[in-house]
Amino acid sequence: MNATAWKDVEAAVAVSKNKTIKELFAADPDRAKRYTVEAAGWTLDYSKNRLDATTLMALLKLADLSDLKAEIEKMFTGEKINRTEDRAVLHTALRNVDYTKRVFVDGKDVMPDVRGVLEKMAAFADKVRTGAHRGFTGKKIKYIVNIGIGGSDLGPVMANIALTPFGKRNIKCFFVSNVDSTHLAETLREVKADQTLFIVASKTFTTQETMTNALSARAWLVKELGDEKAVANHFVAVSTNADEVSKFGIDTANMFGFWDWVGGRYSLPSAIGLSLMIYIGPRNYQRFLKGYWKMDKHFRTAKFDRNLPVLLALLGILYINAYGAETYAVLPYDQYLSRFPAYLQQMDMESNGKSVDKDGNRVAHATGPVEWGEPGTNGQHSFYQLIHQGTHLIPCDFIGFCKTHNAIGDHHDKLMANFFAQTEALAFGKTAEQCRAEGDPEELIPFKTFEGNRPTNTLLADDLTPETLGSLIALYEHKIFTQGVIWNIYSFDQWGVQLGKVLAKNVLKDLTAEGAPELKHDASTNALIARYRKVLGRA
Ligand code: F6P
């Protein structure tokens, strides 16, 4: 992190932390207006933060001195900014719906390939939706089972739930990710083989969980339909690895490709979104991409003091690095966004969960936070107590929509009343005087007093559509990118997940070995493996 700029932030915070959010509002009647910005269908009100003008200026300077502008250009123009994997980072090219703009990697314009895959996806999606693509016995496809994990699962699941109002209701989508056989078994109980399309989604096509699930699903299908040839009608692949797809037994004509410059957790707008495109249709999918594109354009061109992703990133840095906040909550007030926090967990924590800077040195400051959340109002009856009155500082992003897709009585007004009331309560709290005025007995005053001064951002859009969802995802992608730039860490690799994968392979050998293998792990792991083997009669 730029040391000089950070010192200025700390100096500004030393002053601003003495003012509560309530005092900041009292001192500036225009505060709400001043700290509200709009882009790509979203309004961000960040006025309920521990932020004054000097702190904001210092944070903006931090962004400038971190060369953020230049780094953004490097990403959008296909420079190999993912140095540890020697790759460009070009998920923005996937939704570059302005097809006149060319995007180069290693001197080659990638846009014709991007367009080509989108067209192939759209043609296939239409065939499935209209019934032109049939199962082996001639029946229409009624069930889609996406088999993938991490970035090849979380995005498709999240978006599929989020865009249910735009989905074809007579197609049911399922997502199998966990290598736990229960996940596959329970899914197969819900579908009929002759009406099911399996989409095996894996960037590498070597991920243990996905390959295990895909092979078992394949065996089930062949058994159910009694013919190996059925695989051709019921299995397609989404991957960058044509060789492995062929080895698996899927004709590469039924493969939808993408490229090494698309990171797994950023891959939803690539062919990884095939299940979503089949469900909501190519036209809605195009709107989804357009939403991303609008936020991409905003991020690339807006001044930092009006730039939604940059502002969210700087506020995150303020709380993580100046206030020591270790987590932040994302609280969508829309049931359709129930999996959005889980999707963001991978995006944020796999990207910025790093402790070594770009020069290979240990960072001298905290980096990526723990991200968590649940849809409102469920969270209110669960963990909000801690956010309101606990000892931890937990900045929150509240996400809501003015309109609902399911107008029943006054549900939506009640939902949104809670949405607005929570940020008000968190910021302004409740004083002892207010409690007394309401007649609370003196001995209960300490318990019923709310300090307030809890920071929140409010993100509000008219309604949840493919477009606003696309923009929302891009907003967080670019927020995370901005933080990585300022922390000077590599946000697009994930070496931290490799060790567990390698060790699991070694342990698997020991779990399944014939006879009495010599266990060479630590004493704890050896004892646990021995206990497992004994129960299964392998001791
Ligand atoms: O968890 C590690 C990871 O590599 C993620 O980054 C990725 O999204 C996931 O595994 C799945 O990988 P693949 O799509 O190659 O199966």
Coordinates of C-alpha atoms and ligand atoms in Angstrom, one line a residue:
M1 CA 0.0 0.0 0.0
N2 CA 1.3 3.5 -0.8
A3 CA 2.9 4.5 2.5
T4 CA 2.7 8.3 2.1
A5 CA -0.9 8.3 1.0
W6 CA -1.9 5.9 3.8
K7 CA -0.3 8.2 6.4
D8 CA -2.6 10.9 5.1
V9 CA -5.6 8.6 5.5
E10 CA -4.5 7.7 9.1
A11 CA -4.1 11.4 9.9
A12 CA -7.6 12.2 8.5
V13 CA -9.1 9.3 10.4
A14 CA -7.4 10.4 13.7
V15 CA -9.7 13.5 13.4
S16 CA -12.8 12.0 11.8
K17 CA -13.1 9.1 14.2
N18 CA -14.0 11.6 16.9
K19 CA -17.2 12.5 15.1
T20 CA -20.1 10.1 15.0
I21 CA -22.2 9.5 11.9
K22 CA -25.0 11.3 13.8
E23 CA -22.7 14.4 14.3
L24 CA -21.6 14.2 10.7
F25 CA -25.2 14.4 9.5
A26 CA -26.0 17.2 12.0
A27 CA -23.1 19.2 10.6
D28 CA -24.0 18.9 7.0
P29 CA -27.6 19.1 5.8
D30 CA -26.5 18.1 2.3
R31 CA -24.6 15.0 3.4
A32 CA -27.1 12.4 2.0
K33 CA -27.1 14.1 -1.3
R34 CA -23.3 14.7 -1.4
Y35 CA -22.6 11.0 -0.6
T36 CA -25.1 9.5 -3.1
V37 CA -24.0 8.4 -6.5
E38 CA -25.7 6.6 -9.4
A39 CA -24.6 4.3 -12.1
A40 CA -25.9 1.4 -14.3
G41 CA -29.3 1.3 -12.6
W42 CA -27.9 1.5 -9.1
T43 CA -28.0 4.2 -6.4
L44 CA -25.3 4.0 -3.8
D45 CA -25.9 6.0 -0.7
Y46 CA -22.7 5.9 1.4
S47 CA -23.6 8.8 3.7
K48 CA -24.0 6.5 6.7
N49 CA -20.3 5.9 7.0
R50 CA -17.6 7.2 9.4
L51 CA -16.4 9.5 6.7
D52 CA -15.8 13.2 6.4
A53 CA -14.6 15.2 3.4
T54 CA -10.9 15.1 4.5
T55 CA -10.9 11.3 4.9
L56 CA -12.6 10.8 1.6
M57 CA -10.1 13.1 -0.1
A58 CA -7.2 11.1 1.5
L59 CA -8.7 7.9 0.4
L60 CA -9.2 9.1 -3.2
K61 CA -5.6 10.2 -3.2
L62 CA -4.6 6.7 -2.1
A63 CA -6.4 5.4 -5.1
D64 CA -4.6 7.9 -7.4
L65 CA -1.2 7.2 -5.9
S66 CA -1.8 3.4 -6.3
D67 CA -1.9 4.0 -10.0
L68 CA -5.5 2.7 -10.1
K69 CA -6.3 4.4 -13.3
A70 CA -3.4 2.8 -15.1
E71 CA -4.2 -0.6 -13.6
I72 CA -7.8 -0.4 -14.7
E73 CA -6.6 0.2 -18.3
K74 CA -4.2 -2.7 -18.1
M75 CA -7.0 -5.0 -17.1
F76 CA -9.4 -3.8 -19.8
T77 CA -6.8 -3.9 -22.5
G78 CA -5.6 -7.5 -21.9
E79 CA -2.3 -6.9 -20.2
K80 CA -1.1 -10.0 -18.4
I81 CA -1.8 -8.6 -14.9
N82 CA -2.2 -12.1 -13.4
R83 CA 1.6 -12.5 -13.3
T84 CA 1.9 -15.6 -11.2
E85 CA -0.1 -17.5 -13.8
D86 CA 1.1 -15.4 -16.7
R87 CA -2.4 -14.6 -17.8
A88 CA -4.5 -11.6 -18.9
V89 CA -7.6 -10.9 -16.9
L90 CA -10.4 -10.2 -19.3
H91 CA -13.8 -11.1 -17.9
T92 CA -14.8 -7.6 -19.1
A93 CA -14.4 -8.8 -22.8
L94 CA -17.1 -11.5 -22.2
R95 CA -19.7 -8.7 -21.8
N96 CA -18.2 -6.2 -24.2
V97 CA -21.6 -5.9 -25.9
D98 CA -20.3 -2.9 -27.9
Y99 CA -18.9 -5.3 -30.6
T100 CA -17.2 -2.5 -32.4
K101 CA -14.6 -2.5 -29.6
R102 CA -11.7 -4.9 -30.2
V103 CA -9.8 -6.5 -27.3
F104 CA -6.4 -7.9 -27.8
V105 CA -4.5 -10.7 -26.0
D106 CA -1.0 -11.5 -27.4
G107 CA -1.9 -9.5 -30.5
K108 CA -5.1 -11.4 -31.3
D109 CA -8.6 -9.8 -31.1
V110 CA -10.5 -12.1 -28.7
M111 CA -13.9 -10.6 -29.6
P112 CA -14.7 -12.8 -32.6
D113 CA -14.2 -15.9 -30.4
V114 CA -16.3 -14.4 -27.6
R115 CA -19.1 -13.7 -30.0
G116 CA -18.8 -17.1 -31.6
V117 CA -19.3 -19.0 -28.3
L118 CA -22.2 -16.7 -27.4
E119 CA -23.9 -17.5 -30.7
K120 CA -23.2 -21.2 -30.2
M121 CA -24.7 -21.0 -26.7
A122 CA -27.7 -19.1 -27.9
A123 CA -28.4 -21.6 -30.7
F124 CA -28.2 -24.5 -28.3
A125 CA -30.2 -22.7 -25.6
D126 CA -33.0 -22.1 -28.1
K127 CA -33.0 -25.7 -29.2
V128 CA -33.4 -26.9 -25.6
R129 CA -36.0 -24.4 -24.8
T130 CA -38.1 -25.1 -27.9
G131 CA -37.7 -28.9 -27.7
A132 CA -35.7 -29.1 -30.9
H133 CA -32.9 -30.7 -28.9
R134 CA -34.4 -34.0 -27.5
G135 CA -33.2 -36.7 -25.2
F136 CA -32.1 -40.1 -26.4
T137 CA -35.7 -41.5 -26.4
G138 CA -37.1 -38.4 -28.2
K139 CA -38.4 -36.6 -25.1
K140 CA -38.0 -32.9 -24.5
I141 CA -35.5 -31.7 -21.9
K142 CA -37.2 -30.8 -18.7
Y143 CA -34.3 -30.9 -16.2
I144 CA -30.9 -29.3 -16.4
V145 CA -28.2 -30.5 -14.0
N146 CA -25.1 -28.3 -13.9
I147 CA -22.1 -30.2 -12.4
G148 CA -19.3 -27.9 -11.3
I149 CA -17.8 -26.4 -8.2
G150 CA -16.4 -23.0 -7.1
G151 CA -16.6 -20.5 -9.9
S152 CA -18.2 -23.2 -12.1
D153 CA -21.1 -23.5 -9.7
L154 CA -21.6 -20.6 -7.4
G155 CA -22.3 -18.0 -10.1
P156 CA -24.8 -20.2 -12.1
V157 CA -26.7 -21.2 -8.9
M158 CA -26.8 -17.6 -7.6
A159 CA -28.0 -16.1 -10.9
N160 CA -30.4 -18.9 -11.6
I161 CA -32.2 -18.3 -8.3
A162 CA -31.9 -14.5 -8.7
L163 CA -33.5 -14.5 -12.2
T164 CA -36.3 -17.0 -11.5
P165 CA -38.9 -14.5 -12.6
F166 CA -37.3 -14.6 -16.0
G167 CA -36.9 -18.3 -16.2
K168 CA -38.8 -20.9 -18.2
R169 CA -40.8 -22.5 -15.4
N170 CA -41.1 -25.9 -17.1
I171 CA -37.4 -26.3 -17.0
K172 CA -36.0 -27.2 -13.6
C173 CA -32.3 -26.5 -12.9
F174 CA -30.2 -28.3 -10.4
F175 CA -26.6 -27.7 -9.3
V176 CA -24.4 -30.5 -8.1
S177 CA -21.1 -29.4 -6.6
N178 CA -20.1 -31.3 -3.5
V179 CA -18.2 -34.5 -3.9
D180 CA -20.4 -35.8 -1.1
S181 CA -22.5 -38.4 -2.9
T182 CA -25.6 -37.2 -1.2
H183 CA -25.6 -34.1 -3.4
L184 CA -25.7 -36.1 -6.6
A185 CA -28.0 -38.9 -5.2
E186 CA -30.6 -36.4 -3.9
T187 CA -30.5 -34.5 -7.3
L188 CA -30.9 -37.7 -9.3
R189 CA -34.0 -38.6 -7.3
E190 CA -35.6 -35.4 -8.5
V191 CA -35.0 -35.9 -12.3
K192 CA -35.8 -38.3 -15.0
A193 CA -32.9 -39.6 -17.1
D194 CA -34.6 -39.4 -20.5
Q195 CA -35.5 -35.7 -19.9
T196 CA -32.3 -34.5 -18.3
L197 CA -29.4 -32.5 -19.7
F198 CA -26.2 -32.6 -17.7
I199 CA -23.8 -29.7 -18.2
V200 CA -20.4 -30.5 -17.0
A201 CA -18.8 -27.2 -16.1
S202 CA -15.2 -27.0 -15.3
K203 CA -12.6 -24.6 -16.6
T204 CA -9.8 -27.2 -16.2
F205 CA -11.9 -30.4 -16.6
T206 CA -9.7 -32.0 -14.0
T207 CA -11.3 -30.9 -10.7
Q208 CA -11.7 -33.9 -8.5
E209 CA -15.2 -33.1 -7.3
T210 CA -16.6 -32.3 -10.7
M211 CA -15.1 -35.2 -12.5
T212 CA -16.2 -37.6 -9.8
N213 CA -19.8 -36.3 -10.0
A214 CA -19.8 -36.2 -13.8
L215 CA -18.6 -39.8 -14.1
S216 CA -21.2 -41.0 -11.6
A217 CA -23.9 -39.1 -13.4
R218 CA -22.8 -40.6 -16.7
A219 CA -22.9 -44.1 -15.3
W220 CA -26.4 -43.5 -13.9
L221 CA -27.6 -42.2 -17.2
V222 CA -26.2 -45.1 -19.2
K223 CA -27.8 -47.5 -16.7
E224 CA -31.1 -45.8 -16.8
L225 CA -31.3 -45.5 -20.5
G226 CA -29.5 -48.8 -21.3
D227 CA -27.3 -47.4 -24.0
E228 CA -23.8 -45.8 -24.0
K229 CA -24.9 -43.7 -27.0
A230 CA -27.4 -41.8 -24.9
V231 CA -24.5 -39.7 -23.5
A232 CA -24.4 -37.6 -26.7
N233 CA -27.9 -36.3 -26.2
H234 CA -27.7 -35.8 -22.5
F235 CA -24.2 -34.4 -21.8
V236 CA -22.5 -31.2 -22.8
A237 CA -19.3 -29.6 -21.5
V238 CA -18.2 -26.1 -20.6
S239 CA -14.5 -25.9 -20.4
T240 CA -11.2 -24.5 -21.7
N241 CA -9.8 -28.0 -22.0
A242 CA -10.9 -29.8 -25.2
D243 CA -8.6 -32.7 -24.7
E244 CA -10.0 -33.7 -21.3
V245 CA -13.5 -33.1 -22.6
S246 CA -12.9 -35.7 -25.4
K247 CA -11.3 -38.1 -23.0
F248 CA -14.4 -37.9 -20.8
G249 CA -16.4 -39.0 -23.8
I250 CA -18.2 -35.8 -24.7
D251 CA -17.9 -34.8 -28.4
T252 CA -16.2 -31.4 -28.6
A253 CA -19.0 -30.4 -30.9
N254 CA -21.0 -30.4 -27.7
M255 CA -18.4 -28.3 -25.8
F256 CA -18.8 -24.6 -25.1
G257 CA -15.4 -23.1 -24.7
F258 CA -13.8 -20.2 -22.8
W259 CA -10.2 -19.1 -22.3
D260 CA -7.4 -19.0 -19.7
W261 CA -7.9 -15.2 -19.3
V262 CA -11.2 -15.9 -17.6
G263 CA -10.7 -16.6 -13.9
G264 CA -13.0 -19.3 -12.4
R265 CA -14.7 -16.9 -10.0
Y266 CA -15.2 -14.3 -12.8
S267 CA -16.5 -16.8 -15.3
L268 CA -20.3 -16.5 -14.9
P269 CA -20.6 -14.3 -18.1
S270 CA -18.6 -16.9 -20.1
A271 CA -20.0 -20.3 -21.3
I272 CA -20.2 -21.2 -17.6
G273 CA -23.5 -19.3 -17.7
L274 CA -25.0 -21.8 -20.2
S275 CA -27.5 -23.2 -17.6
L276 CA -28.6 -19.7 -17.0
M277 CA -28.9 -18.9 -20.7
I278 CA -31.1 -22.0 -21.2
Y279 CA -33.3 -21.0 -18.3
I280 CA -33.8 -17.3 -19.0
G281 CA -33.3 -17.4 -22.7
P282 CA -30.7 -15.7 -24.9
R283 CA -32.4 -12.4 -25.0
N284 CA -32.5 -12.0 -21.2
Y285 CA -28.9 -13.3 -21.1
Q286 CA -27.9 -10.5 -23.4
R287 CA -29.6 -8.0 -21.1
F288 CA -27.6 -9.6 -18.2
L289 CA -24.4 -9.0 -20.1
K290 CA -25.5 -5.5 -20.9
G291 CA -25.8 -4.8 -17.2
Y292 CA -22.3 -5.9 -16.6
W293 CA -21.1 -3.8 -19.5
K294 CA -22.7 -0.7 -18.2
M295 CA -21.0 -1.0 -14.9
D296 CA -17.7 -1.9 -16.6
K297 CA -18.0 1.3 -18.6
H298 CA -18.8 3.3 -15.5
F299 CA -15.8 1.8 -13.6
R300 CA -13.5 2.5 -16.5
T301 CA -14.6 6.1 -17.2
A302 CA -16.1 7.7 -14.1
K303 CA -14.1 9.9 -11.9
F304 CA -13.1 8.1 -8.7
D305 CA -15.2 10.4 -6.5
R306 CA -18.3 9.3 -8.5
N307 CA -17.2 5.8 -9.2
L308 CA -19.3 3.1 -7.3
P309 CA -16.8 0.3 -7.3
V310 CA -13.9 2.6 -6.3
L311 CA -16.0 4.2 -3.5
L312 CA -17.1 0.8 -2.1
A313 CA -13.4 -0.4 -2.2
L314 CA -12.1 2.7 -0.4
L315 CA -14.7 2.4 2.3
G316 CA -13.8 -1.2 2.7
I317 CA -10.1 -0.3 3.1
L318 CA -11.0 2.5 5.6
Y319 CA -12.7 -0.1 7.9
I320 CA -10.2 -2.9 7.4
N321 CA -7.0 -0.9 7.6
A322 CA -7.9 2.1 9.8
Y323 CA -10.5 0.6 12.1
G324 CA -9.4 -3.0 12.1
A325 CA -12.7 -4.5 10.9
E326 CA -12.2 -8.1 10.0
T327 CA -15.5 -8.9 8.3
Y328 CA -18.2 -7.2 6.4
A329 CA -21.8 -8.3 5.8
V330 CA -23.7 -8.2 2.5
L331 CA -27.4 -8.2 3.2
P332 CA -29.7 -8.4 0.2
Y333 CA -33.3 -7.6 1.0
D334 CA -34.6 -9.8 -1.8
Q335 CA -35.2 -13.5 -1.4
Y336 CA -34.1 -14.0 -5.0
L337 CA -30.6 -12.9 -4.0
S338 CA -30.4 -15.5 -1.3
R339 CA -27.2 -17.0 -2.7
F340 CA -25.5 -13.7 -3.5
P341 CA -23.5 -13.5 -0.3
A342 CA -22.2 -17.1 -0.9
Y343 CA -21.2 -16.1 -4.5
L344 CA -19.4 -13.0 -3.2
Q345 CA -17.5 -15.1 -0.7
Q346 CA -15.5 -16.9 -3.4
M347 CA -15.2 -13.8 -5.5
D348 CA -13.8 -11.7 -2.6
M349 CA -12.0 -14.2 -0.3
E350 CA -10.4 -16.3 -3.1
S351 CA -9.3 -13.1 -4.8
N352 CA -7.9 -11.0 -1.9
G353 CA -7.2 -13.6 0.7
K354 CA -3.5 -13.0 0.2
S355 CA -0.7 -12.2 2.6
V356 CA 2.2 -11.7 0.2
D357 CA 2.5 -8.6 -2.0
K358 CA 3.3 -8.4 -5.7
D359 CA 7.0 -8.4 -4.9
G360 CA 6.7 -11.6 -2.9
N361 CA 7.1 -9.9 0.5
R362 CA 4.7 -10.3 3.4
V363 CA 2.2 -7.5 3.4
A364 CA 2.4 -5.0 6.3
H365 CA -1.3 -4.5 6.5
A366 CA -4.5 -6.5 6.6
T367 CA -6.0 -7.5 3.2
G368 CA -9.2 -9.2 2.1
P369 CA -12.0 -9.4 4.7
V370 CA -14.2 -12.3 5.7
E371 CA -17.5 -11.7 3.8
W372 CA -20.8 -13.1 4.9
G373 CA -24.5 -12.4 4.9
E374 CA -28.1 -13.7 4.6
P375 CA -31.1 -12.2 3.0
G376 CA -33.1 -9.7 5.0
T377 CA -35.2 -10.0 7.1
N378 CA -34.0 -13.4 8.2
G379 CA -30.7 -12.0 9.3
Q380 CA -32.4 -9.5 11.5
H381 CA -33.8 -12.4 13.6
S382 CA -30.4 -14.1 13.7
F383 CA -27.1 -12.2 13.8
Y384 CA -28.1 -8.5 13.6
Q385 CA -28.0 -8.3 17.5
L386 CA -24.3 -8.6 17.2
I387 CA -24.1 -5.9 14.5
H388 CA -26.2 -3.5 16.6
Q389 CA -24.8 -4.0 20.1
G390 CA -21.8 -6.4 19.8
T391 CA -18.1 -5.5 20.3
H392 CA -17.1 -6.1 16.7
L393 CA -17.3 -3.4 14.0
I394 CA -19.1 -4.9 11.0
P395 CA -19.6 -2.6 8.1
C396 CA -22.6 -3.8 6.0
D397 CA -23.9 -3.4 2.5
F398 CA -27.7 -3.3 2.3
I399 CA -29.0 -4.2 -1.2
G400 CA -32.6 -3.6 -2.0
F401 CA -35.2 -3.0 -4.8
C402 CA -38.1 -0.5 -5.0
K403 CA -40.3 -3.0 -6.8
T404 CA -41.0 -6.6 -6.1
H405 CA -41.8 -9.4 -8.6
N406 CA -44.4 -10.8 -6.3
A407 CA -46.8 -8.2 -5.1
I408 CA -48.8 -9.7 -2.3
G409 CA -50.6 -7.3 0.1
D410 CA -48.1 -5.1 1.9
H411 CA -45.2 -7.6 2.1
H412 CA -42.9 -5.5 0.0
D413 CA -43.5 -2.2 2.0
K414 CA -42.8 -4.1 5.2
L415 CA -39.7 -5.7 3.7
M416 CA -38.4 -2.3 2.6
A417 CA -39.5 -0.6 5.9
N418 CA -37.1 -3.0 7.6
F419 CA -34.4 -2.3 5.0
F420 CA -34.5 1.4 5.5
A421 CA -35.0 1.2 9.3
Q422 CA -32.0 -1.0 9.9
T423 CA -29.5 1.4 8.3
E424 CA -31.1 4.2 10.3
A425 CA -30.9 2.3 13.6
L426 CA -27.3 1.2 12.9
A427 CA -26.2 4.7 12.1
F428 CA -28.1 6.7 14.7
G429 CA -28.7 4.3 17.5
K430 CA -30.9 5.1 20.5
T431 CA -29.7 7.2 23.4
A432 CA -30.3 6.7 27.1
E433 CA -32.5 9.8 27.0
Q434 CA -34.7 8.3 24.3
C435 CA -35.1 5.1 26.3
R436 CA -36.0 7.2 29.4
A437 CA -38.5 9.2 27.5
E438 CA -40.1 6.0 26.4
G439 CA -40.4 5.0 30.0
D440 CA -37.7 2.3 30.2
P441 CA -36.8 1.6 33.8
E442 CA -33.4 2.9 34.8
E443 CA -31.8 -0.5 35.4
L444 CA -32.6 -1.5 31.8
I445 CA -31.2 1.7 30.2
P446 CA -27.6 0.2 29.6
F447 CA -29.1 -2.8 27.8
K448 CA -31.6 -0.8 25.7
T449 CA -29.2 1.9 24.6
F450 CA -27.8 1.6 21.1
E451 CA -24.5 3.4 20.4
G452 CA -25.2 3.6 16.7
N453 CA -22.3 4.8 14.6
R454 CA -22.4 1.5 12.8
P455 CA -21.4 2.1 9.1
T456 CA -23.6 0.9 6.2
N457 CA -23.8 1.4 2.4
T458 CA -27.2 1.3 0.8
L459 CA -27.5 0.0 -2.7
L460 CA -30.9 0.5 -4.2
A461 CA -32.2 -0.3 -7.7
D462 CA -35.7 0.0 -9.2
D463 CA -36.1 -3.8 -9.6
L464 CA -34.2 -7.0 -9.9
T465 CA -33.7 -7.7 -13.6
P466 CA -31.0 -9.5 -15.7
E467 CA -29.5 -6.0 -16.3
T468 CA -29.4 -4.8 -12.7
L469 CA -28.0 -8.2 -11.6
G470 CA -25.3 -8.0 -14.2
S471 CA -24.4 -4.5 -13.0
L472 CA -24.4 -5.5 -9.3
I473 CA -22.0 -8.4 -10.0
A474 CA -19.6 -6.2 -12.0
L475 CA -19.8 -3.6 -9.2
Y476 CA -18.4 -6.1 -6.7
E477 CA -15.9 -7.5 -9.1
H478 CA -14.4 -4.1 -9.7
K479 CA -14.5 -3.2 -6.0
I480 CA -12.4 -6.3 -5.3
F481 CA -10.0 -5.5 -8.1
T482 CA -9.6 -1.9 -6.8
Q483 CA -8.8 -3.2 -3.3
G484 CA -6.2 -5.7 -4.7
V485 CA -4.5 -2.8 -6.6
I486 CA -4.3 -0.6 -3.5
W487 CA -3.1 -3.5 -1.3
N488 CA -0.6 -4.4 -4.0
I489 CA -1.6 -8.0 -4.1
Y490 CA -2.4 -10.4 -6.9
S491 CA -6.2 -10.8 -6.9
F492 CA -6.5 -13.3 -9.8
D493 CA -4.5 -16.4 -8.6
Q494 CA -5.5 -18.8 -5.9
W495 CA -2.5 -20.8 -4.9
G496 CA -3.9 -21.2 -1.4
V497 CA -6.4 -23.8 -2.5
Q498 CA -3.8 -26.1 -4.1
L499 CA -2.2 -27.6 -1.0
G500 CA -5.5 -29.1 0.3
K501 CA -6.1 -30.7 -3.1
V502 CA -2.7 -32.4 -3.2
L503 CA -3.0 -33.6 0.4
A504 CA -6.5 -35.0 -0.2
K505 CA -5.1 -37.1 -3.0
N506 CA -2.5 -38.6 -0.6
V507 CA -5.0 -39.2 2.1
L508 CA -7.4 -40.9 -0.4
K509 CA -4.7 -43.4 -1.2
D510 CA -4.3 -44.2 2.6
L511 CA -8.1 -44.5 3.1
T512 CA -8.5 -47.0 0.3
A513 CA -5.2 -49.0 0.3
E514 CA -5.3 -52.7 0.7
G515 CA -3.9 -54.4 3.8
A516 CA -2.3 -52.2 6.5
P517 CA -0.6 -49.2 4.9
E518 CA 2.1 -47.4 6.8
L519 CA 0.5 -44.0 7.6
K520 CA 3.1 -41.2 7.3
H521 CA 1.0 -38.2 8.4
D522 CA 1.2 -36.4 11.7
A523 CA 0.0 -38.4 14.8
S524 CA -3.5 -36.7 14.8
T525 CA -4.2 -37.4 11.1
N526 CA -2.9 -41.0 11.3
A527 CA -5.2 -41.7 14.3
L528 CA -8.2 -40.3 12.5
I529 CA -7.5 -42.3 9.3
A530 CA -7.0 -45.4 11.3
R531 CA -10.4 -44.9 13.1
Y532 CA -12.1 -44.4 9.7
R533 CA -10.5 -47.6 8.3
K534 CA -11.5 -49.6 11.3
V535 CA -15.2 -48.6 11.0
L536 CA -15.2 -49.6 7.4
G537 CA -13.4 -52.9 8.2
R538 CA -10.2 -51.9 6.4
A539 CA -8.0 -51.9 9.5
Ligands
F6P1 O1 -11.3 -23.6 -5.7 C1 -10.2 -23.5 -6.6 C2 -10.8 -23.4 -8.0 O2 -9.7 -23.4 -8.9 C3 -11.6 -22.1 -8.3 O3 -10.9 -21.0 -8.5 C4 -12.5 -22.6 -9.4 O4 -13.6 -21.8 -9.5 C5 -12.8 -24.0 -8.9 O5 -11.6 -24.5 -8.4 C6 -13.3 -24.9 -10.0 O6 -12.4 -25.1 -11.0 P1 -12.8 -25.7 -12.4 O7 -13.8 -24.8 -13.1 O8 -11.5 -25.8 -13.2 O9 -13.4 -27.1 -12.2

